[in-house]
Amino acid sequence: MSWERGGECSSKKKRVMVLIDGTAGAEQAMVWALTHVANKGDLVTLLHVLPPHCSGSAHREEETSRLIDSLGSICKAIRPQAISSPPPFIVEVLVIQGPKLATVLGQVKKLDVSVLVLNQSKPSPLCCMMTSSHEEFVEQCIDRAECQTMAVRKQSHGVGGYLVSTRWQKNFWLLA
């Protein structure tokens, strides 16, 4: 919310970007973003990055199409609405081919993203000795993106809530 002259309050619409890749963790991050970050009037961008060496094969296109259809179904289930009422937020899907980190950071800047949501994978048992490339990618996004960046992971089956990491706080538990 921002205060304008005269004391009237106006809310600024934000753009929320979620990186999707077809994994269960990415779907959980998308659900979290739609239920905890996006507000009425916001624009939610689902970004799917294809590897730069990936050819335009029919199999890859079919896989991407299935992913988009699946995510669309999840979005509709999360934001049920009456036919006459406008949707609470707008969802768009971008499929871009290129290097993952550079593509994500470039789109954040180009689209003036307010919040970037990533899936945070469960640390490996060897976390003290080495980190995975996905963990490194998430850390790079958190450190370098020009917006509020959150890595989200659904808590274990027996425990509710989410673990959320930001630039300032790592793995804090959000029970919601």
mmCIF file of C-alpha atoms in Angstrom:
data_model
loop_
_atom_site.group_PDB
_atom_site.id
_atom_site.type_symbol
_atom_site.label_atom_id
_atom_site.label_comp_id
_atom_site.label_asym_id
_atom_site.label_seq_id
_atom_site.Cartn_x
_atom_site.Cartn_y
_atom_site.Cartn_z
ATOM 1 C CA MET A 1 0.000 0.000 0.000
ATOM 2 C CA SER A 2 1.197 3.505 -0.687
ATOM 3 C CA TRP A 3 -0.089 6.825 0.577
ATOM 4 C CA GLU A 4 -0.966 9.470 -1.966
ATOM 5 C CA ARG A 5 -1.484 13.190 -1.398
ATOM 6 C CA GLY A 6 -4.587 13.923 0.630
ATOM 7 C CA GLY A 7 -4.228 10.817 2.780
ATOM 8 C CA GLU A 8 -5.962 8.488 0.326
ATOM 9 C CA CYS A 9 -4.570 5.016 0.166
ATOM 10 C CA SER A 10 -3.983 3.261 -3.135
ATOM 11 C CA SER A 11 -2.642 -0.231 -3.558
ATOM 12 C CA LYS A 12 0.073 -0.855 -6.112
ATOM 13 C CA LYS A 13 -0.455 -3.850 -8.344
ATOM 14 C CA LYS A 14 2.508 -6.173 -8.333
ATOM 15 C CA ARG A 15 3.916 -8.721 -10.725
ATOM 16 C CA VAL A 16 4.658 -12.080 -9.131
ATOM 17 C CA MET A 17 6.880 -14.433 -11.128
ATOM 18 C CA VAL A 18 7.054 -18.159 -10.380
ATOM 19 C CA LEU A 19 9.683 -20.358 -11.996
ATOM 20 C CA ILE A 20 8.067 -23.615 -13.090
ATOM 21 C CA ASP A 21 9.752 -26.773 -14.316
ATOM 22 C CA GLY A 22 7.217 -29.567 -14.043
ATOM 23 C CA THR A 23 8.379 -30.837 -10.648
ATOM 24 C CA ALA A 24 6.126 -31.267 -7.629
ATOM 25 C CA GLY A 25 8.233 -28.666 -5.801
ATOM 26 C CA ALA A 26 7.591 -26.083 -8.520
ATOM 27 C CA GLU A 27 3.843 -26.778 -8.348
ATOM 28 C CA GLN A 28 3.939 -26.310 -4.562
ATOM 29 C CA ALA A 29 5.824 -23.021 -4.999
ATOM 30 C CA MET A 30 3.196 -21.882 -7.509
ATOM 31 C CA VAL A 31 0.356 -22.815 -5.144
ATOM 32 C CA TRP A 32 2.110 -20.942 -2.326
ATOM 33 C CA ALA A 33 2.580 -17.852 -4.516
ATOM 34 C CA LEU A 34 -1.071 -17.880 -5.615
ATOM 35 C CA THR A 35 -2.396 -18.325 -2.077
ATOM 36 C CA HIS A 36 0.098 -16.244 -0.060
ATOM 37 C CA VAL A 37 1.612 -13.585 -2.342
ATOM 38 C CA ALA A 38 -0.778 -12.706 -5.178
ATOM 39 C CA ASN A 39 -3.575 -10.270 -4.401
ATOM 40 C CA LYS A 40 -6.543 -8.946 -6.329
ATOM 41 C CA GLY A 41 -5.421 -7.212 -9.500
ATOM 42 C CA ASP A 42 -1.867 -8.605 -9.469
ATOM 43 C CA LEU A 43 -0.249 -10.183 -12.507
ATOM 44 C CA VAL A 44 1.199 -13.665 -11.958
ATOM 45 C CA THR A 45 3.790 -14.790 -14.504
ATOM 46 C CA LEU A 46 4.656 -18.480 -14.698
ATOM 47 C CA LEU A 47 8.097 -18.755 -16.318
ATOM 48 C CA HIS A 48 9.315 -22.014 -17.853
ATOM 49 C CA VAL A 49 12.916 -21.951 -19.111
ATOM 50 C CA LEU A 50 14.000 -24.454 -21.760
ATOM 51 C CA PRO A 51 17.714 -25.332 -22.012
ATOM 52 C CA PRO A 52 19.550 -23.415 -24.766
ATOM 53 C CA HIS A 53 20.628 -26.595 -26.580
ATOM 54 C CA CYS A 54 17.072 -27.956 -26.689
ATOM 55 C CA SER A 55 15.753 -28.334 -30.225
ATOM 56 C CA GLY A 56 12.146 -27.608 -31.126
ATOM 57 C CA SER A 57 11.188 -31.275 -31.181
ATOM 58 C CA ALA A 58 7.539 -32.303 -31.159
ATOM 59 C CA HIS A 59 8.129 -34.285 -27.938
ATOM 60 C CA ARG A 60 9.460 -31.186 -26.114
ATOM 61 C CA GLU A 61 6.570 -29.055 -27.378
ATOM 62 C CA GLU A 62 4.036 -31.681 -26.280
ATOM 63 C CA GLU A 63 5.687 -31.918 -22.844
ATOM 64 C CA THR A 64 5.599 -28.123 -22.438
ATOM 65 C CA SER A 65 1.965 -28.002 -23.565
ATOM 66 C CA ARG A 66 1.009 -30.666 -20.985
ATOM 67 C CA LEU A 67 2.856 -28.718 -18.266
ATOM 68 C CA ILE A 68 1.002 -25.516 -19.145
ATOM 69 C CA ASP A 69 -2.376 -27.302 -19.186
ATOM 70 C CA SER A 70 -1.634 -28.906 -15.810
ATOM 71 C CA LEU A 71 -0.630 -25.592 -14.243
ATOM 72 C CA GLY A 72 -3.694 -23.905 -15.722
ATOM 73 C CA SER A 73 -5.905 -26.494 -14.041
ATOM 74 C CA ILE A 74 -4.174 -25.883 -10.714
ATOM 75 C CA CYS A 75 -4.628 -22.111 -11.072
ATOM 76 C CA LYS A 76 -8.342 -22.528 -11.783
ATOM 77 C CA ALA A 77 -8.757 -24.840 -8.788
ATOM 78 C CA ILE A 78 -7.007 -22.359 -6.492
ATOM 79 C CA ARG A 79 -8.997 -19.329 -7.543
ATOM 80 C CA PRO A 80 -12.585 -20.517 -7.954
ATOM 81 C CA GLN A 81 -14.799 -17.716 -9.158
ATOM 82 C CA ALA A 82 -18.315 -16.950 -10.236
ATOM 83 C CA ILE A 83 -18.760 -16.473 -13.963
ATOM 84 C CA SER A 84 -19.826 -12.853 -13.510
ATOM 85 C CA SER A 85 -16.964 -11.802 -11.229
ATOM 86 C CA PRO A 86 -13.574 -10.766 -12.597
ATOM 87 C CA PRO A 87 -10.620 -13.014 -11.710
ATOM 88 C CA PRO A 88 -8.712 -11.923 -8.595
ATOM 89 C CA PHE A 89 -5.444 -11.872 -10.529
ATOM 90 C CA ILE A 90 -4.244 -12.466 -14.055
ATOM 91 C CA VAL A 91 -2.014 -15.453 -14.862
ATOM 92 C CA GLU A 92 0.306 -15.503 -17.873
ATOM 93 C CA VAL A 93 2.741 -18.206 -18.969
ATOM 94 C CA LEU A 94 6.105 -17.511 -20.595
ATOM 95 C CA VAL A 95 8.179 -20.283 -22.163
ATOM 96 C CA ILE A 96 11.663 -19.041 -23.023
ATOM 97 C CA GLN A 97 14.715 -20.899 -24.268
ATOM 98 C CA GLY A 98 18.100 -19.889 -22.876
ATOM 99 C CA PRO A 99 20.543 -20.225 -19.995
ATOM 100 C CA LYS A 100 18.418 -20.621 -16.873
ATOM 101 C CA LEU A 101 19.985 -18.049 -14.516
ATOM 102 C CA ALA A 102 20.508 -15.363 -17.154
ATOM 103 C CA THR A 103 16.981 -15.872 -18.503
ATOM 104 C CA VAL A 104 15.339 -15.629 -15.084
ATOM 105 C CA LEU A 105 17.347 -12.553 -14.039
ATOM 106 C CA GLY A 106 16.742 -10.919 -17.435
ATOM 107 C CA GLN A 107 12.975 -11.486 -17.276
ATOM 108 C CA VAL A 108 12.827 -10.185 -13.689
ATOM 109 C CA LYS A 109 14.412 -6.942 -14.850
ATOM 110 C CA LYS A 110 12.570 -6.684 -18.182
ATOM 111 C CA LEU A 111 9.115 -7.288 -16.672
ATOM 112 C CA ASP A 112 9.763 -5.240 -13.509
ATOM 113 C CA VAL A 113 8.896 -8.183 -11.251
ATOM 114 C CA SER A 114 8.029 -7.369 -7.623
ATOM 115 C CA VAL A 115 8.324 -10.890 -6.184
ATOM 116 C CA LEU A 116 10.111 -13.955 -7.587
ATOM 117 C CA VAL A 117 9.097 -17.346 -6.151
ATOM 118 C CA LEU A 118 11.255 -20.439 -6.664
ATOM 119 C CA ASN A 119 10.982 -23.977 -5.426
ATOM 120 C CA GLN A 120 13.524 -24.878 -2.783
ATOM 121 C CA SER A 121 14.614 -28.489 -2.937
ATOM 122 C CA LYS A 122 15.185 -30.536 0.161
ATOM 123 C CA PRO A 123 18.895 -30.432 1.052
ATOM 124 C CA SER A 124 20.833 -33.565 0.261
ATOM 125 C CA PRO A 125 22.181 -35.711 3.106
ATOM 126 C CA LEU A 126 25.646 -34.677 1.947
ATOM 127 C CA CYS A 127 24.758 -30.976 2.304
ATOM 128 C CA CYS A 128 27.811 -30.311 4.450
ATOM 129 C CA MET A 129 30.151 -31.512 1.704
ATOM 130 C CA MET A 130 28.488 -30.301 -1.476
ATOM 131 C CA THR A 131 25.466 -28.469 -2.816
ATOM 132 C CA SER A 132 23.392 -29.375 -5.843
ATOM 133 C CA SER A 133 23.280 -27.243 -8.967
ATOM 134 C CA HIS A 134 19.616 -26.439 -8.184
ATOM 135 C CA GLU A 135 20.549 -25.180 -4.701
ATOM 136 C CA GLU A 136 23.295 -23.020 -6.225
ATOM 137 C CA PHE A 137 20.849 -21.690 -8.825
ATOM 138 C CA VAL A 138 18.323 -20.761 -6.107
ATOM 139 C CA GLU A 139 21.022 -19.006 -4.039
ATOM 140 C CA GLN A 140 22.191 -17.067 -7.115
ATOM 141 C CA CYS A 141 18.614 -15.941 -7.820
ATOM 142 C CA ILE A 142 18.082 -14.890 -4.200
ATOM 143 C CA ASP A 143 21.353 -12.929 -4.172
ATOM 144 C CA ARG A 144 21.206 -11.366 -7.646
ATOM 145 C CA ALA A 145 17.558 -10.810 -8.608
ATOM 146 C CA GLU A 146 16.456 -7.172 -8.503
ATOM 147 C CA CYS A 147 13.310 -7.967 -6.532
ATOM 148 C CA GLN A 148 12.123 -9.724 -3.397
ATOM 149 C CA THR A 149 13.003 -13.380 -4.025
ATOM 150 C CA MET A 150 11.631 -16.296 -2.040
ATOM 151 C CA ALA A 151 12.514 -19.975 -2.231
ATOM 152 C CA VAL A 152 9.658 -22.115 -0.912
ATOM 153 C CA ARG A 153 9.440 -25.768 0.104
ATOM 154 C CA LYS A 154 6.447 -27.557 1.569
ATOM 155 C CA GLN A 155 7.244 -28.895 5.039
ATOM 156 C CA SER A 156 7.408 -32.647 5.708
ATOM 157 C CA HIS A 157 4.229 -34.737 5.525
ATOM 158 C CA GLY A 158 3.728 -34.900 9.308
ATOM 159 C CA VAL A 159 4.287 -31.161 9.771
ATOM 160 C CA GLY A 160 2.265 -28.402 8.121
ATOM 161 C CA GLY A 161 3.428 -25.147 6.631
ATOM 162 C CA TYR A 162 6.290 -24.117 4.389
ATOM 163 C CA LEU A 163 10.006 -23.439 4.724
ATOM 164 C CA VAL A 164 10.801 -20.093 3.110
ATOM 165 C CA SER A 165 14.229 -18.620 2.350
ATOM 166 C CA THR A 166 14.934 -15.021 1.387
ATOM 167 C CA ARG A 167 18.015 -12.844 1.135
ATOM 168 C CA TRP A 168 17.745 -12.041 4.845
ATOM 169 C CA GLN A 169 16.355 -15.231 6.385
ATOM 170 C CA LYS A 170 17.064 -18.868 5.533
ATOM 171 C CA ASN A 171 14.599 -21.714 6.076
ATOM 172 C CA PHE A 172 12.097 -19.962 8.294
ATOM 173 C CA TRP A 173 8.971 -21.936 8.964
ATOM 174 C CA LEU A 174 5.702 -20.354 7.866
ATOM 175 C CA LEU A 175 2.683 -22.147 9.246
ATOM 176 C CA ALA A 176 -0.089 -21.142 6.890
#
